[in-house]
Coordinates of C-alpha atoms in Angstrom, one line a residue:
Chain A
X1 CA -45.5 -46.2 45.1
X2 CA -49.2 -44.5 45.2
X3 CA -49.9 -43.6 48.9
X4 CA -53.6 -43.7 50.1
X5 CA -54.2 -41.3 52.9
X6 CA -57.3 -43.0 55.0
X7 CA -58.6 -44.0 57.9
X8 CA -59.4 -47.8 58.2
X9 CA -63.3 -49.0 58.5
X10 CA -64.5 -45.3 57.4
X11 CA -67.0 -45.1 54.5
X12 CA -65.6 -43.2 52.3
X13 CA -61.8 -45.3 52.8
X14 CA -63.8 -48.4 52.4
X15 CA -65.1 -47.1 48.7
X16 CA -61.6 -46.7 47.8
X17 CA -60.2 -50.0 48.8
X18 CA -63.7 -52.1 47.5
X19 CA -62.1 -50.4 44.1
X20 CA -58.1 -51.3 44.8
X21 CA -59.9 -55.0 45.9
X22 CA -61.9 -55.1 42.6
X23 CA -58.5 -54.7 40.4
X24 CA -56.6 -57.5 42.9
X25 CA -54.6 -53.9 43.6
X26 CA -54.5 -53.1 46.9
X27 CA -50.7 -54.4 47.6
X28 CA -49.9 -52.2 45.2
X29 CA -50.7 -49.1 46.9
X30 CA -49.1 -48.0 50.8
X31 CA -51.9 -46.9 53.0
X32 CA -51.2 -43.8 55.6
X33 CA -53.4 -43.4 58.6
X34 CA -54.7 -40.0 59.4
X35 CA -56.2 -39.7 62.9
X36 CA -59.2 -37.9 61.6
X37 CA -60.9 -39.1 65.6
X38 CA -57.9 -36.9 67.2
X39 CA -58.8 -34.3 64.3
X40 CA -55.4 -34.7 61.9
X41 CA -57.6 -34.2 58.9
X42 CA -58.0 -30.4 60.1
X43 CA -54.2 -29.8 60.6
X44 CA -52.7 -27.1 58.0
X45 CA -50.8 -30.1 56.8
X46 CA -53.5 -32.4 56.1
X47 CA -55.4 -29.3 54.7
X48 CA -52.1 -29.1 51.9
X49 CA -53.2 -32.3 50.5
X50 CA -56.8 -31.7 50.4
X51 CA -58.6 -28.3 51.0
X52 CA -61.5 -30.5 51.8
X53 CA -60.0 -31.7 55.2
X54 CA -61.5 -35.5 54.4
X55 CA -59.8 -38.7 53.4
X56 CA -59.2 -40.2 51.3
X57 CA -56.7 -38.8 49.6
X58 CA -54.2 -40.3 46.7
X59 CA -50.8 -39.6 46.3
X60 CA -49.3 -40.7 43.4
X61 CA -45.4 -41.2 43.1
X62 CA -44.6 -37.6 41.6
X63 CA -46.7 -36.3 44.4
X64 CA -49.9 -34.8 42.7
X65 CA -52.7 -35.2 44.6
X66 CA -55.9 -36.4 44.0
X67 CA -59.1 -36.1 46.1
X68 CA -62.9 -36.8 46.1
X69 CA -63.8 -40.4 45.6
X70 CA -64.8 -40.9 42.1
X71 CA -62.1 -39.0 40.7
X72 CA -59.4 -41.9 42.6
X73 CA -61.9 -44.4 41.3
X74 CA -61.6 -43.2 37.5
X75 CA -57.9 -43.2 38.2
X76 CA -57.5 -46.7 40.0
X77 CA -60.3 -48.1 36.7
X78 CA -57.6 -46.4 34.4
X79 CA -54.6 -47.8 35.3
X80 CA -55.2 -51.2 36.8
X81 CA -56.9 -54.1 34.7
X82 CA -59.8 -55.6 35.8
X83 CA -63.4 -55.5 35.6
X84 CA -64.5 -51.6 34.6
X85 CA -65.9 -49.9 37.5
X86 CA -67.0 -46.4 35.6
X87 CA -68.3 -48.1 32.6
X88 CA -66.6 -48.4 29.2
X89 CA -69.8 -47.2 26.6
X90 CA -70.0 -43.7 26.2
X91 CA -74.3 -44.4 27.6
X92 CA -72.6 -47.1 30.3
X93 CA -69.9 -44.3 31.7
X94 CA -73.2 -41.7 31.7
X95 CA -75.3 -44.0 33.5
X96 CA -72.6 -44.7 36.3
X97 CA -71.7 -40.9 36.4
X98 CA -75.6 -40.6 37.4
X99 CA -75.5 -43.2 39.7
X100 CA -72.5 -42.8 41.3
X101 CA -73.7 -38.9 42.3
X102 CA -77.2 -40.0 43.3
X103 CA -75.3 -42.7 45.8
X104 CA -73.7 -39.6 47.3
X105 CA -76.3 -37.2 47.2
X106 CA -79.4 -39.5 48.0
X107 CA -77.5 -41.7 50.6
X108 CA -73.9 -41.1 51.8
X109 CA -74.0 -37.3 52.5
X110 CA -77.7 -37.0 53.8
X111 CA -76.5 -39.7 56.5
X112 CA -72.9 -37.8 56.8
X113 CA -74.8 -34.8 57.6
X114 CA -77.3 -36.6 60.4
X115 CA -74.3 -38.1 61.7
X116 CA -72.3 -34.5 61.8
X117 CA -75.5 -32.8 62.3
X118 CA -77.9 -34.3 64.8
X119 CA -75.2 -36.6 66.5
X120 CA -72.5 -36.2 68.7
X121 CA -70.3 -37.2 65.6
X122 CA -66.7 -36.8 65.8
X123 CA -67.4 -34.9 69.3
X124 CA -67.7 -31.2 70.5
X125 CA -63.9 -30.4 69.5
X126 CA -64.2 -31.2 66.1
X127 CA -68.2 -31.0 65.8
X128 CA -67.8 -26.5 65.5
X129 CA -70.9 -26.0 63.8
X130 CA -74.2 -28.4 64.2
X131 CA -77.0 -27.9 62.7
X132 CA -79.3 -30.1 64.4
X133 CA -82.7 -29.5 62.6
X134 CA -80.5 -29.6 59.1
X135 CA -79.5 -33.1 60.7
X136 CA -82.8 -34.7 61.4
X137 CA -83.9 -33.6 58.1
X138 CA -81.0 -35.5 56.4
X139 CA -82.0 -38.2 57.9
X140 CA -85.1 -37.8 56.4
X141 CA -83.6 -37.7 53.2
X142 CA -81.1 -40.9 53.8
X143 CA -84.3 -43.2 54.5
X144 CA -86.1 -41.7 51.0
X145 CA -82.5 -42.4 49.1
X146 CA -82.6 -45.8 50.8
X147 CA -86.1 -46.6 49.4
X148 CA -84.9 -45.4 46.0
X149 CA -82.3 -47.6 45.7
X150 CA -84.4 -50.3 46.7
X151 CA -86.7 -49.9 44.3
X152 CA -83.8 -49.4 41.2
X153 CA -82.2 -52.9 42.5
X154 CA -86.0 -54.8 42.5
X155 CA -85.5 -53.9 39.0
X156 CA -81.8 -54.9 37.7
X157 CA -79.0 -56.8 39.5
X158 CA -76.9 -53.6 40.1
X159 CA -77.5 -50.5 40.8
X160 CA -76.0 -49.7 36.7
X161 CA -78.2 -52.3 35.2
X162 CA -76.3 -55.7 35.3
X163 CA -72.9 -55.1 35.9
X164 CA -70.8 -54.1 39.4
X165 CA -70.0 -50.5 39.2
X166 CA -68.5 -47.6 41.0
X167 CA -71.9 -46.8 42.2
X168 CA -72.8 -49.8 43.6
X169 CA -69.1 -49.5 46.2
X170 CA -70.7 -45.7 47.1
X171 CA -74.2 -47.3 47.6
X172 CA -72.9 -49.8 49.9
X173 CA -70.5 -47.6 51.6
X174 CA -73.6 -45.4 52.1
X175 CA -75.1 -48.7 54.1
X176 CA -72.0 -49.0 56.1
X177 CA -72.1 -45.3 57.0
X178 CA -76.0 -46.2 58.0
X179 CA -75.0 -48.8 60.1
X180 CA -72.4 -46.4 62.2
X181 CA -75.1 -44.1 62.8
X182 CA -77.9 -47.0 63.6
X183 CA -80.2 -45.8 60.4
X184 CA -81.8 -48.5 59.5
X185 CA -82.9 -49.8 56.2
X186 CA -87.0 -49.8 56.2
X187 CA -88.5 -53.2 56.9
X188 CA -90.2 -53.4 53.7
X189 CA -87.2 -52.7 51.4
X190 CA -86.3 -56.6 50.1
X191 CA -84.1 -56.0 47.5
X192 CA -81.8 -53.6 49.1
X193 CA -80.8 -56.0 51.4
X194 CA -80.6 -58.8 49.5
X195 CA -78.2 -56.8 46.8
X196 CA -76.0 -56.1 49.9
X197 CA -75.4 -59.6 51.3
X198 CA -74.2 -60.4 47.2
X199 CA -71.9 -57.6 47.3
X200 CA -70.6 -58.5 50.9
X201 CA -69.5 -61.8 49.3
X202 CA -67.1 -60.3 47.0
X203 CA -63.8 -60.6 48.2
X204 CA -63.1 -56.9 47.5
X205 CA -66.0 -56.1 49.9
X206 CA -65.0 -58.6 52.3
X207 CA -61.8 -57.2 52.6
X208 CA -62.1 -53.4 52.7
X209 CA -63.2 -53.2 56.7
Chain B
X1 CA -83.1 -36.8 18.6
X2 CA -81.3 -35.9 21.6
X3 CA -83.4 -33.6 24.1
X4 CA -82.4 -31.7 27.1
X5 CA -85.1 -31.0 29.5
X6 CA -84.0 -27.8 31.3
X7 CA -84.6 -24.0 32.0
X8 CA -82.7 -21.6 29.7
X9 CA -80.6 -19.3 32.0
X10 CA -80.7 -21.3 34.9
X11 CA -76.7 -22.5 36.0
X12 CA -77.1 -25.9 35.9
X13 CA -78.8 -25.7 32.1
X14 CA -75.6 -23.7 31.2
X15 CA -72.9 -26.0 32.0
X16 CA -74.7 -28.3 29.8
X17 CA -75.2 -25.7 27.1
X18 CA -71.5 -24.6 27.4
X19 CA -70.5 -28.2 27.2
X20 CA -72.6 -28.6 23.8
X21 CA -71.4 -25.1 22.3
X22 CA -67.1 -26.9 22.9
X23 CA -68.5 -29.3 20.8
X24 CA -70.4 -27.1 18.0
X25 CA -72.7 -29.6 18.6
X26 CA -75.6 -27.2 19.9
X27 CA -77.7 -27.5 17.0
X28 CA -78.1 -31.5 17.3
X29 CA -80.0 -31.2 20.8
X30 CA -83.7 -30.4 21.3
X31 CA -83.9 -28.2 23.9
X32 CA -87.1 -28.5 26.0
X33 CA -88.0 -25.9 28.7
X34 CA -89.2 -27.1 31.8
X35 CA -91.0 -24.4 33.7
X36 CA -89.2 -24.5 36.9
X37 CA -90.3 -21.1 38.5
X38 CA -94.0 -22.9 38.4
X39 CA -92.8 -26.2 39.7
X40 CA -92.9 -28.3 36.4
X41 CA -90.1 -29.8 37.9
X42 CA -92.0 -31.2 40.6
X43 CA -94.6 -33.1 38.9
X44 CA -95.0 -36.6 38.9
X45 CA -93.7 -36.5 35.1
X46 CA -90.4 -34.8 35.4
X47 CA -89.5 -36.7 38.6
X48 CA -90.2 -39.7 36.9
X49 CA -87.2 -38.7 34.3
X50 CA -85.2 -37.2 37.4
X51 CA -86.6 -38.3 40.6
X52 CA -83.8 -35.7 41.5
X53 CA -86.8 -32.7 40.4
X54 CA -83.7 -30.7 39.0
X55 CA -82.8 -29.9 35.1
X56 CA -80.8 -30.5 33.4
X57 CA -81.9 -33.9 32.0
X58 CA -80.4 -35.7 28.7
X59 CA -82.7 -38.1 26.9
X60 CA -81.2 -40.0 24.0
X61 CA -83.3 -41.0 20.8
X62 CA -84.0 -44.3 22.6
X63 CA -85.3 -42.8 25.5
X64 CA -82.5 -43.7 27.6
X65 CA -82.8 -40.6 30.8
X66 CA -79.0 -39.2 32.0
X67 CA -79.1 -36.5 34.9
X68 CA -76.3 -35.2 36.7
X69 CA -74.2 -32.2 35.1
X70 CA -71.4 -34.4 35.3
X71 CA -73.2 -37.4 33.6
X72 CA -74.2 -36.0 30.6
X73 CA -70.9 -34.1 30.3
X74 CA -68.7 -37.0 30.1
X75 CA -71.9 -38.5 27.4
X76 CA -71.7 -35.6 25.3
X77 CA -67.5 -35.2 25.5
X78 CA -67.3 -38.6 24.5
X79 CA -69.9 -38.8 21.3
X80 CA -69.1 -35.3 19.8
X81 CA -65.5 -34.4 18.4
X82 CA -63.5 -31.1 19.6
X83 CA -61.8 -30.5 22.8
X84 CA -61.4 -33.0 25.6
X85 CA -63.9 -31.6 28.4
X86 CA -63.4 -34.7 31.3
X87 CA -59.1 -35.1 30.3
X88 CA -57.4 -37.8 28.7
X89 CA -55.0 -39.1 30.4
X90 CA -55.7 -41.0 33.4
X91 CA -54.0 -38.5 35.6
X92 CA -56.1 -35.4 33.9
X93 CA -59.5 -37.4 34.0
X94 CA -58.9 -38.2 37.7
X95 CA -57.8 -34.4 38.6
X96 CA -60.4 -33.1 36.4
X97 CA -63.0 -35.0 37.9
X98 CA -61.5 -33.5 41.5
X99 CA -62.1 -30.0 40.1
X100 CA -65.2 -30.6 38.7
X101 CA -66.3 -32.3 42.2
X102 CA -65.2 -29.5 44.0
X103 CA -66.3 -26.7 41.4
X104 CA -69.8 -28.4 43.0
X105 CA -69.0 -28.9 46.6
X106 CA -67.2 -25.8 47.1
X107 CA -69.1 -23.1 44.8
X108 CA -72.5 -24.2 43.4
X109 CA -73.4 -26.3 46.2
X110 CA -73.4 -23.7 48.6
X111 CA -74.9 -20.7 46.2
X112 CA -77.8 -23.0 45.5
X113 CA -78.3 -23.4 49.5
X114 CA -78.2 -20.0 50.4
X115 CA -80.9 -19.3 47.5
X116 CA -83.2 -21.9 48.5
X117 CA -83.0 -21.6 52.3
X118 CA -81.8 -17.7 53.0
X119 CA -83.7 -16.3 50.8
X120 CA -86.7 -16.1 49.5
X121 CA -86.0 -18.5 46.3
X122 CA -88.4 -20.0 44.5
X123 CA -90.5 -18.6 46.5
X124 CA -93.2 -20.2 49.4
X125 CA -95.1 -22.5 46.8
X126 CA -91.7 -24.6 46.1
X127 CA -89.6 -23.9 49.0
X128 CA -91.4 -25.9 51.0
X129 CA -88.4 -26.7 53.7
X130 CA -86.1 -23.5 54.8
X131 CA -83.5 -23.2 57.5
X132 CA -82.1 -20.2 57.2
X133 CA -79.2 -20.7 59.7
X134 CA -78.0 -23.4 57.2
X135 CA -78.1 -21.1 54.4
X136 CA -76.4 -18.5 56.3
X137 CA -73.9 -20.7 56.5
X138 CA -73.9 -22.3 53.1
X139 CA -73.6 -18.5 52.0
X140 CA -70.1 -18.1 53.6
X141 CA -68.8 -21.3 52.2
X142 CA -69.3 -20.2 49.0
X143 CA -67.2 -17.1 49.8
X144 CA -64.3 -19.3 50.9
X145 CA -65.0 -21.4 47.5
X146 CA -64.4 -18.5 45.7
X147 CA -61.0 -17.6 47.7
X148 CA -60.1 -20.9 46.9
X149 CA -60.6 -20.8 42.9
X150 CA -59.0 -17.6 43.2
X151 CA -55.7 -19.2 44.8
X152 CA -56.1 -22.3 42.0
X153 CA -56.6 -19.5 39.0
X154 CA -53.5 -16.6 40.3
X155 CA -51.6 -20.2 39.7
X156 CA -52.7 -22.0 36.5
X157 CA -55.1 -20.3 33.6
X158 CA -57.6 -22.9 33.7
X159 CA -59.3 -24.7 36.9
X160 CA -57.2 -28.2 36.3
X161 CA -54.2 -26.5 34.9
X162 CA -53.2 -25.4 31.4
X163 CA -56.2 -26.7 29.9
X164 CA -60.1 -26.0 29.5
X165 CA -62.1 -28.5 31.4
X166 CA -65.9 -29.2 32.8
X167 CA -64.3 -27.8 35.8
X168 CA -64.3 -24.2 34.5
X169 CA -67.7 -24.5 33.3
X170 CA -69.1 -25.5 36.6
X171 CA -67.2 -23.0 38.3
X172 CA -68.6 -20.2 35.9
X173 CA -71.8 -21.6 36.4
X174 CA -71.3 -21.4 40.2
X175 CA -70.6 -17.4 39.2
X176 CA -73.5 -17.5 37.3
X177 CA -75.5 -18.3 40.0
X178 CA -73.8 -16.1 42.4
X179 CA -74.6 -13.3 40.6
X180 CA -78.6 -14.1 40.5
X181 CA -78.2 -14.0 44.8
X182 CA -75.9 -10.8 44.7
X183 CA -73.1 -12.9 46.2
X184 CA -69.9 -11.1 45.2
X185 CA -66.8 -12.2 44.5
X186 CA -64.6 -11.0 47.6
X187 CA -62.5 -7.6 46.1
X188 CA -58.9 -8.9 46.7
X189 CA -59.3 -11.6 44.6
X190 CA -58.2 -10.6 41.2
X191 CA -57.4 -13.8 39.5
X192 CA -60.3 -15.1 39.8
X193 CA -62.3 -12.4 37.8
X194 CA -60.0 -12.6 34.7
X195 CA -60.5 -15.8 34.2
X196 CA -64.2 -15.3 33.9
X197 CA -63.5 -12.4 31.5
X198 CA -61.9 -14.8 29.6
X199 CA -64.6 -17.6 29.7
X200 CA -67.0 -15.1 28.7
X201 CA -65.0 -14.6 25.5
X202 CA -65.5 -18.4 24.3
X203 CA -68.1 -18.0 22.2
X204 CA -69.8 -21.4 23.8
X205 CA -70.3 -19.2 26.9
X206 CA -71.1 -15.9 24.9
X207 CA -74.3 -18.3 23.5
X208 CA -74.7 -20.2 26.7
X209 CA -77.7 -17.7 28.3

């Protein structure tokens, strides 16, 4: 059985089991807690499965290990039926490469960095290096990624054009992450918004927390 | 047409260039040179292809715009014949993708940060937000990156195992880059610096600068 090493109600966990949901696959996969608030992601053991020291973190049955989010995405999309969720066009996989890096690098990891940066965040032991002026500009950066997407989903239902993809789970999760850190989505952003309260009624999204 | 929208030399225009010469498919691209080190990239033009302001940038005959390295990678590996670059097999594709992830997180990430914020970079025109401490920083996560692609290489000839992937590109392209800042590769690894004498014998890299 694949093992998922997470921690519940975490962004980047909840991208991973928005995916599992989307395939109707998450009793399919055994879910291990790591205590990453008591700090087991940065034990030597943890560190074995991923050099990275984050979760999550797939396990498949023979034991290879396989980290970073859109690499278990492509695997979960592979191997489970279902709607695609990294496209199935050679221009339809591009386009949800592209977005799927600009929802990390325009929203989740500018508001990972405030968060680790410019908040308490997991707390002095675990918080070694801050970087408070890198934070605040982050957060900067999370608001401009938030108007972005805002303006891509005036345009089209999803943030690939029409259908669900990978990138809108990472978009989303970026919003959850948001929320955690009290970031809030500007006032005059409609269509973000509206996009999430469609995605919270899929029973994949429903179901990740 | 296809064009590619870049800066000959630059690492990021290399992966892509790399990627094109696996394919022998380097002569069906237009390249187009974007004058970075005057800020093309920063006008209202270019950031309305990538709002990103970073090349490379695919455009396909129909005008259709793909950013990210790892994007148009997977577009051009799956339109041109030759040698898988993204894997095949669910399993490959997924660790690949890890590798290729990391290649960025751990190695060219951090290069480009130290450039752009610990030294002088583009210089004052473009670099218009520095914090040096953060590049400071950045600068010795790259070192560890390289330890750890040294450990990954003294183990396996290629950056996901036996095979060639995207993931060696981008970590010679995070060498690359290395070398423009004077970062060196820490003396006691060894593995690491034969496998980039031996990417610098494919004759895609050999025509890559």
């Amino acid at each position: 059985m694949m093992k998922i090493y997470e921690y519940k109600g975490f962004p980047n966990p909840a991208r991973v089991r928005i995916a599992l949901g989307e395939k109707n696959a998450t009793d399919t996969v055994q879910f291990v807690s790591v205590d990453v608030p008591n700090g087991e992601h940065r034990t030597p053991e943890f560190l074995a499965k991923n050099p990275s020291g984050v979760v999550p973190v797939l396990e498949l049955a023979d034991g290879t290990l396989i980290a970073e989010c859109t690499a278990i995405t492509e695997y979960i999309d592979q191997v489970f039926a279902g709607p695609s969720l990294c496209g199935t066009t050679p221009v339809q996989r591009a386009k949800t490469h592209m977005m799927q890096r600009r929802g990390e690098a325009y929203l989740l990891e500018p508001v990972s960095a405030y968060f680790h940066h410019a908040t308490p965040g997991l707390g002095p032991k675990l918080e070694t290096y801050q970087n408070r002026e890198w934070g605040e500009k982050q957060r900067g950066r999370a608001v401009d990624g938030m108007r972005y997407f805002d303006q891509v989903l005036s345009e089209h239902a999803y943030v690939v054009g029409d259908e669900f993809s990978m990138a809108d789970i990472t978009v989303f999760a970026g919003l959850l992450f948001s929320d955690f850190v009290n970031l809030e989505v500007p006032r005059e952003c409609r269509a973000l918004p509206a996009w999430r309260r469609k995605m919270e009624q899929r029973p994949s999204v429903a179901g990740c927390g």
